[in-house]
Coordinates of N, CA and C in Angstrom, one line a residue:
Q1 N 98.5 37.5 85.1 CA 98.4 36.4 84.2 C 98.6 35.1 85.0
V2 N 97.8 34.1 84.7 CA 97.9 32.8 85.4 C 98.0 31.7 84.3
Q3 N 99.0 30.8 84.5 CA 99.1 29.7 83.5 C 98.6 28.4 84.2
L4 N 97.9 27.6 83.5 CA 97.3 26.4 84.0 C 97.7 25.2 83.1
V5 N 98.1 24.2 83.8 CA 98.5 23.0 83.0 C 97.8 21.8 83.7
E6 N 97.0 21.1 82.9 CA 96.3 19.9 83.4 C 97.1 18.7 83.1
S7 N 96.9 17.6 83.9 CA 97.5 16.3 83.7 C 96.7 15.3 84.4
G8 N 97.0 14.0 84.0 CA 96.3 12.9 84.7 C 95.2 12.2 83.9
G9 N 94.9 12.8 82.7 CA 93.9 12.1 81.9 C 94.4 10.8 81.3
G10 N 93.5 10.0 80.7 CA 93.9 8.8 80.1 C 92.7 7.9 79.8
L11 N 93.0 6.7 79.5 CA 91.9 5.7 79.2 C 91.7 4.8 80.4
V12 N 90.4 4.6 80.7 CA 90.1 3.8 81.9 C 88.8 3.1 81.6
Q13 N 88.6 1.9 82.2 CA 87.4 1.2 82.0 C 86.3 1.7 82.9
A14 N 85.0 1.5 82.5 CA 83.9 2.0 83.3 C 84.0 1.4 84.7
G15 N 83.7 2.2 85.7 CA 83.9 1.8 87.1 C 85.2 2.2 87.7
G16 N 86.1 2.6 86.8 CA 87.5 2.9 87.3 C 87.6 4.3 87.8
S17 N 88.8 4.7 88.2 CA 89.1 6.0 88.7 C 90.3 6.7 88.0
L18 N 90.2 8.0 88.1 CA 91.3 8.8 87.6 C 91.4 10.0 88.5
R19 N 92.6 10.6 88.7 CA 92.8 11.9 89.4 C 93.4 12.8 88.4
L20 N 92.7 13.9 88.1 CA 93.3 15.0 87.3 C 93.9 16.0 88.2
S21 N 95.0 16.6 87.7 CA 95.7 17.7 88.4 C 95.8 18.9 87.5
C22 N 95.8 20.1 88.1 CA 95.9 21.3 87.4 C 96.9 22.2 88.2
A23 N 98.1 22.3 87.6 CA 99.1 23.1 88.3 C 99.0 24.6 87.7
A24 N 99.1 25.5 88.7 CA 98.9 26.9 88.3 C 100.2 27.7 88.6
S25 N 100.5 28.7 87.9 CA 101.7 29.5 88.1 C 101.4 30.9 87.7
G26 N 102.1 31.9 88.3 CA 102.0 33.2 87.9 C 101.4 34.2 88.9
R27 N 100.5 33.7 89.8 CA 99.9 34.6 90.8 C 99.8 33.8 92.1
T28 N 99.3 34.5 93.1 CA 99.0 33.8 94.4 C 97.8 32.9 94.2
F29 N 98.0 31.6 94.3 CA 97.0 30.7 93.9 C 95.7 30.8 94.8
S30 N 95.8 31.0 96.0 CA 94.7 31.1 96.9 C 93.8 32.3 96.6
D31 N 94.2 33.2 95.8 CA 93.4 34.4 95.4 C 92.4 34.0 94.2
Y32 N 92.5 32.7 93.8 CA 91.7 32.3 92.7 C 90.7 31.2 93.0
A33 N 89.5 31.4 92.6 CA 88.5 30.3 92.5 C 88.9 29.5 91.3
M34 N 88.7 28.1 91.5 CA 89.1 27.2 90.4 C 87.9 26.4 90.0
G35 N 87.8 26.0 88.8 CA 86.8 25.2 88.3 C 87.3 24.1 87.3
W36 N 86.5 23.1 87.2 CA 86.7 22.0 86.2 C 85.5 22.0 85.3
F37 N 85.8 21.9 84.0 CA 84.8 21.8 83.0 C 85.2 20.7 82.1
R38 N 84.2 20.2 81.3 CA 84.5 19.2 80.3 C 83.7 19.4 79.0
Q39 N 84.3 18.9 77.9 CA 83.7 19.1 76.6 C 83.8 17.8 75.8
A40 N 82.7 17.3 75.5 CA 82.7 16.1 74.6 C 82.6 16.5 73.2
P41 N 83.0 15.7 72.2 CA 82.9 16.1 70.8 C 81.5 16.5 70.4
G42 N 81.4 17.7 69.8 CA 80.2 18.2 69.3 C 79.3 18.8 70.3
K43 N 79.8 18.9 71.6 CA 79.0 19.5 72.6 C 79.6 20.7 73.3
E44 N 78.8 21.4 74.0 CA 79.3 22.6 74.7 C 80.2 22.2 75.9
R45 N 81.0 23.2 76.3 CA 81.8 22.9 77.5 C 81.0 23.1 78.8
D46 N 80.9 22.0 79.5 CA 80.0 22.0 80.7 C 80.7 22.0 82.0
F47 N 80.0 22.6 83.0 CA 80.5 22.7 84.3 C 80.6 21.3 85.0
V48 N 81.7 21.1 85.7 CA 81.8 19.8 86.4 C 81.9 20.1 87.9
A49 N 82.8 21.0 88.3 CA 83.0 21.2 89.8 C 83.7 22.5 89.9
A50 N 83.5 23.2 91.1 CA 84.2 24.4 91.4 C 84.6 24.4 92.9
I51 N 85.7 25.2 93.2 CA 86.1 25.3 94.6 C 86.6 26.7 94.8
S52 N 86.3 27.2 96.0 CA 86.7 28.5 96.4 C 88.2 28.6 96.7
G53 N 88.8 29.8 96.8 CA 90.2 30.0 97.0 C 90.6 29.4 98.3
S54 N 89.8 29.4 99.3 CA 90.1 28.9 100.6 C 90.1 27.3 100.6
G55 N 89.3 26.8 99.6 CA 89.1 25.3 99.6 C 88.0 24.8 100.4
H56 N 87.3 25.7 101.1 CA 86.3 25.3 102.0 C 84.9 25.2 101.3
N57 N 84.7 25.8 100.2 CA 83.4 25.7 99.5 C 83.6 25.1 98.2
T58 N 82.7 24.1 97.9 CA 82.7 23.4 96.6 C 81.3 23.3 96.1
L59 N 81.3 23.0 94.8 CA 80.0 22.9 94.1 C 80.2 21.8 93.0
Y60 N 79.2 21.0 92.7 CA 79.3 20.0 91.7 C 78.1 20.0 90.8
A61 N 78.3 19.5 89.6 CA 77.2 19.3 88.7 C 76.5 18.0 89.2
D62 N 75.2 18.0 88.9 CA 74.4 16.9 89.4 C 74.9 15.5 88.8
S63 N 75.4 15.6 87.6 CA 75.9 14.4 86.9 C 77.1 13.7 87.6
V64 N 77.8 14.5 88.4 CA 79.1 13.9 89.0 C 79.0 13.9 90.5
K65 N 78.0 14.4 91.1 CA 77.9 14.5 92.5 C 77.9 13.1 93.1
G66 N 78.7 13.0 94.1 CA 78.9 11.7 94.8 C 79.9 10.8 94.1
R67 N 80.4 11.1 92.9 CA 81.4 10.3 92.3 C 82.7 11.1 92.1
F68 N 82.7 12.4 91.9 CA 83.8 13.3 91.7 C 84.1 14.1 93.0
T69 N 85.3 14.4 93.3 CA 85.7 15.3 94.4 C 86.7 16.3 93.9
I70 N 86.4 17.6 94.1 CA 87.4 18.6 93.8 C 88.1 19.0 95.1
S71 N 89.4 19.3 95.0 CA 90.2 19.7 96.1 C 91.3 20.6 95.6
R72 N 92.0 21.2 96.6 CA 93.1 22.0 96.2 C 94.2 22.0 97.3
D73 N 95.4 22.2 96.9 CA 96.5 22.3 97.8 C 97.2 23.7 97.4
N74 N 96.9 24.7 98.2 CA 97.4 26.0 97.9 C 98.9 26.1 98.1
A75 N 99.5 25.3 98.9 CA 100.9 25.3 99.1 C 101.6 24.7 97.8
K76 N 100.9 23.9 97.1 CA 101.4 23.3 95.8 C 100.9 24.0 94.6
N77 N 100.0 25.0 94.7 CA 99.4 25.7 93.6 C 98.7 24.7 92.7
T78 N 98.0 23.8 93.2 CA 97.4 22.7 92.4 C 96.0 22.4 92.8
V79 N 95.1 22.2 91.9 CA 93.8 21.8 92.1 C 93.6 20.4 91.5
Y80 N 92.8 19.6 92.2 CA 92.6 18.2 91.8 C 91.2 17.9 91.5
L81 N 91.0 16.9 90.7 CA 89.6 16.3 90.5 C 89.8 14.8 90.5
Q82 N 89.3 14.3 91.7 CA 89.3 12.8 91.8 C 88.0 12.3 91.2
M83 N 88.1 11.4 90.3 CA 86.9 10.9 89.6 C 86.8 9.4 89.8
N84 N 85.8 9.0 90.5 CA 85.5 7.6 90.8 C 84.3 7.1 90.1
S85 N 84.1 5.8 90.0 CA 82.9 5.2 89.4 C 82.7 5.8 88.0
L86 N 83.7 5.9 87.2 CA 83.6 6.5 85.9 C 82.7 5.8 85.0
K87 N 82.0 6.6 84.1 CA 81.0 6.1 83.2 C 81.5 6.5 81.8
P88 N 81.0 5.8 80.8 CA 81.4 6.2 79.4 C 80.9 7.6 79.1
E89 N 79.9 8.0 79.7 CA 79.4 9.4 79.4 C 80.3 10.5 80.0
D90 N 81.2 10.1 80.8 CA 82.2 11.0 81.4 C 83.3 11.3 80.4
T91 N 83.4 10.6 79.3 CA 84.4 10.8 78.3 C 84.3 12.2 77.7
A92 N 85.5 12.9 77.8 CA 85.5 14.3 77.4 C 86.9 14.8 77.5
V93 N 87.2 16.0 77.0 CA 88.4 16.8 77.3 C 88.0 17.6 78.6
Y94 N 88.9 17.5 79.6 CA 88.6 18.1 80.9 C 89.6 19.3 81.0
Y95 N 89.0 20.5 81.3 CA 89.7 21.7 81.4 C 89.6 22.3 82.9
C96 N 90.7 22.9 83.3 CA 90.6 23.6 84.6 C 90.6 25.1 84.2
A97 N 90.0 25.9 85.1 CA 89.9 27.3 84.9 C 90.1 28.1 86.2
A98 N 90.5 29.3 86.1 CA 90.8 30.2 87.3 C 90.1 31.5 87.1
K99 N 89.7 32.0 88.3 CA 89.0 33.3 88.3 C 89.4 34.0 89.7
A100 N 90.0 35.2 89.6 CA 90.3 36.0 90.8 C 89.0 36.2 91.6
A101 N 89.1 35.9 92.9 CA 87.8 36.0 93.6 C 88.1 36.1 95.1
Y102 N 87.1 36.6 95.9 CA 87.1 36.5 97.3 C 87.3 35.1 97.8
Y103 N 88.0 34.8 98.9 CA 88.4 33.5 99.2 C 87.3 32.5 99.4
S104 N 86.0 32.9 99.6 CA 84.9 32.0 99.9 C 84.0 31.8 98.6
V105 N 84.4 32.4 97.5 CA 83.5 32.4 96.4 C 83.9 31.4 95.3
F106 N 83.0 30.8 94.6 CA 83.3 30.0 93.5 C 82.2 30.3 92.4
Y107 N 82.5 29.7 91.2 CA 81.7 30.1 90.1 C 81.3 28.8 89.3
R108 N 80.1 28.8 88.8 CA 79.6 27.7 88.0 C 79.6 28.1 86.5
D109 N 79.5 29.3 86.2 CA 79.3 29.8 84.8 C 80.7 29.9 84.2
R110 N 80.9 29.2 83.1 CA 82.2 29.2 82.4 C 82.6 30.5 81.9
T111 N 81.7 31.4 81.7 CA 82.0 32.7 81.2 C 82.6 33.6 82.3
A112 N 82.5 33.2 83.5 CA 83.1 33.9 84.6 C 84.6 33.8 84.7
Y113 N 85.1 32.7 84.2 CA 86.5 32.4 84.3 C 87.4 33.1 83.3
D114 N 88.6 33.5 83.8 CA 89.5 34.3 83.0 C 90.6 33.5 82.4
Y115 N 91.0 32.4 83.0 CA 92.2 31.7 82.6 C 91.8 30.2 82.4
W116 N 92.3 29.6 81.4 CA 92.0 28.2 81.1 C 93.3 27.4 80.8
G117 N 93.3 26.1 81.1 CA 94.3 25.3 80.7 C 94.1 24.7 79.3
Q118 N 95.0 23.9 78.9 CA 94.9 23.3 77.5 C 94.0 22.1 77.4
G119 N 93.7 21.5 78.5 CA 92.8 20.4 78.6 C 93.5 19.1 78.6
T120 N 92.9 18.0 79.2 CA 93.4 16.7 79.2 C 92.3 15.7 78.9
Q121 N 92.6 14.7 78.0 CA 91.6 13.8 77.5 C 91.3 12.7 78.5
V122 N 90.0 12.5 78.8 CA 89.6 11.4 79.6 C 88.7 10.5 78.8
T123 N 89.0 9.2 78.6 CA 88.2 8.3 77.8 C 87.8 7.1 78.7
V124 N 86.5 6.9 78.8 CA 86.0 5.8 79.6 C 85.4 4.7 78.7
S125 N 86.0 3.6 78.7 CA 85.5 2.5 77.9 C 84.4 1.7 78.6
S126 N 83.5 1.2 77.8 CA 82.4 0.4 78.4 C 82.7 -1.1 78.5

């Protein structure tokens, strides 16, 4: 069992930045691929970014590529999402997710993930 707790959300103006954190507990953190997803009101939960257990492999949704950066610190059992140049369309609840995986693997499909955090709200005003 893995417990995930997100933090760092808030209200920011368009063009601003936020850094989300997701702290994990319960298992060896590096044994898990991690992902960030987001869900706006009335919409499906969409993929944002993913990172392998080693931290060497990453993947981004086209909508955030070049603006967001996913990273992890396995010594701190934490995955991060640095969000720059935020836009109003980035407004959503952001979730982190974990999936036990080989150290170089990551997943884009939300159905692949076994564990989810409770989410943190990000609101970008225009």
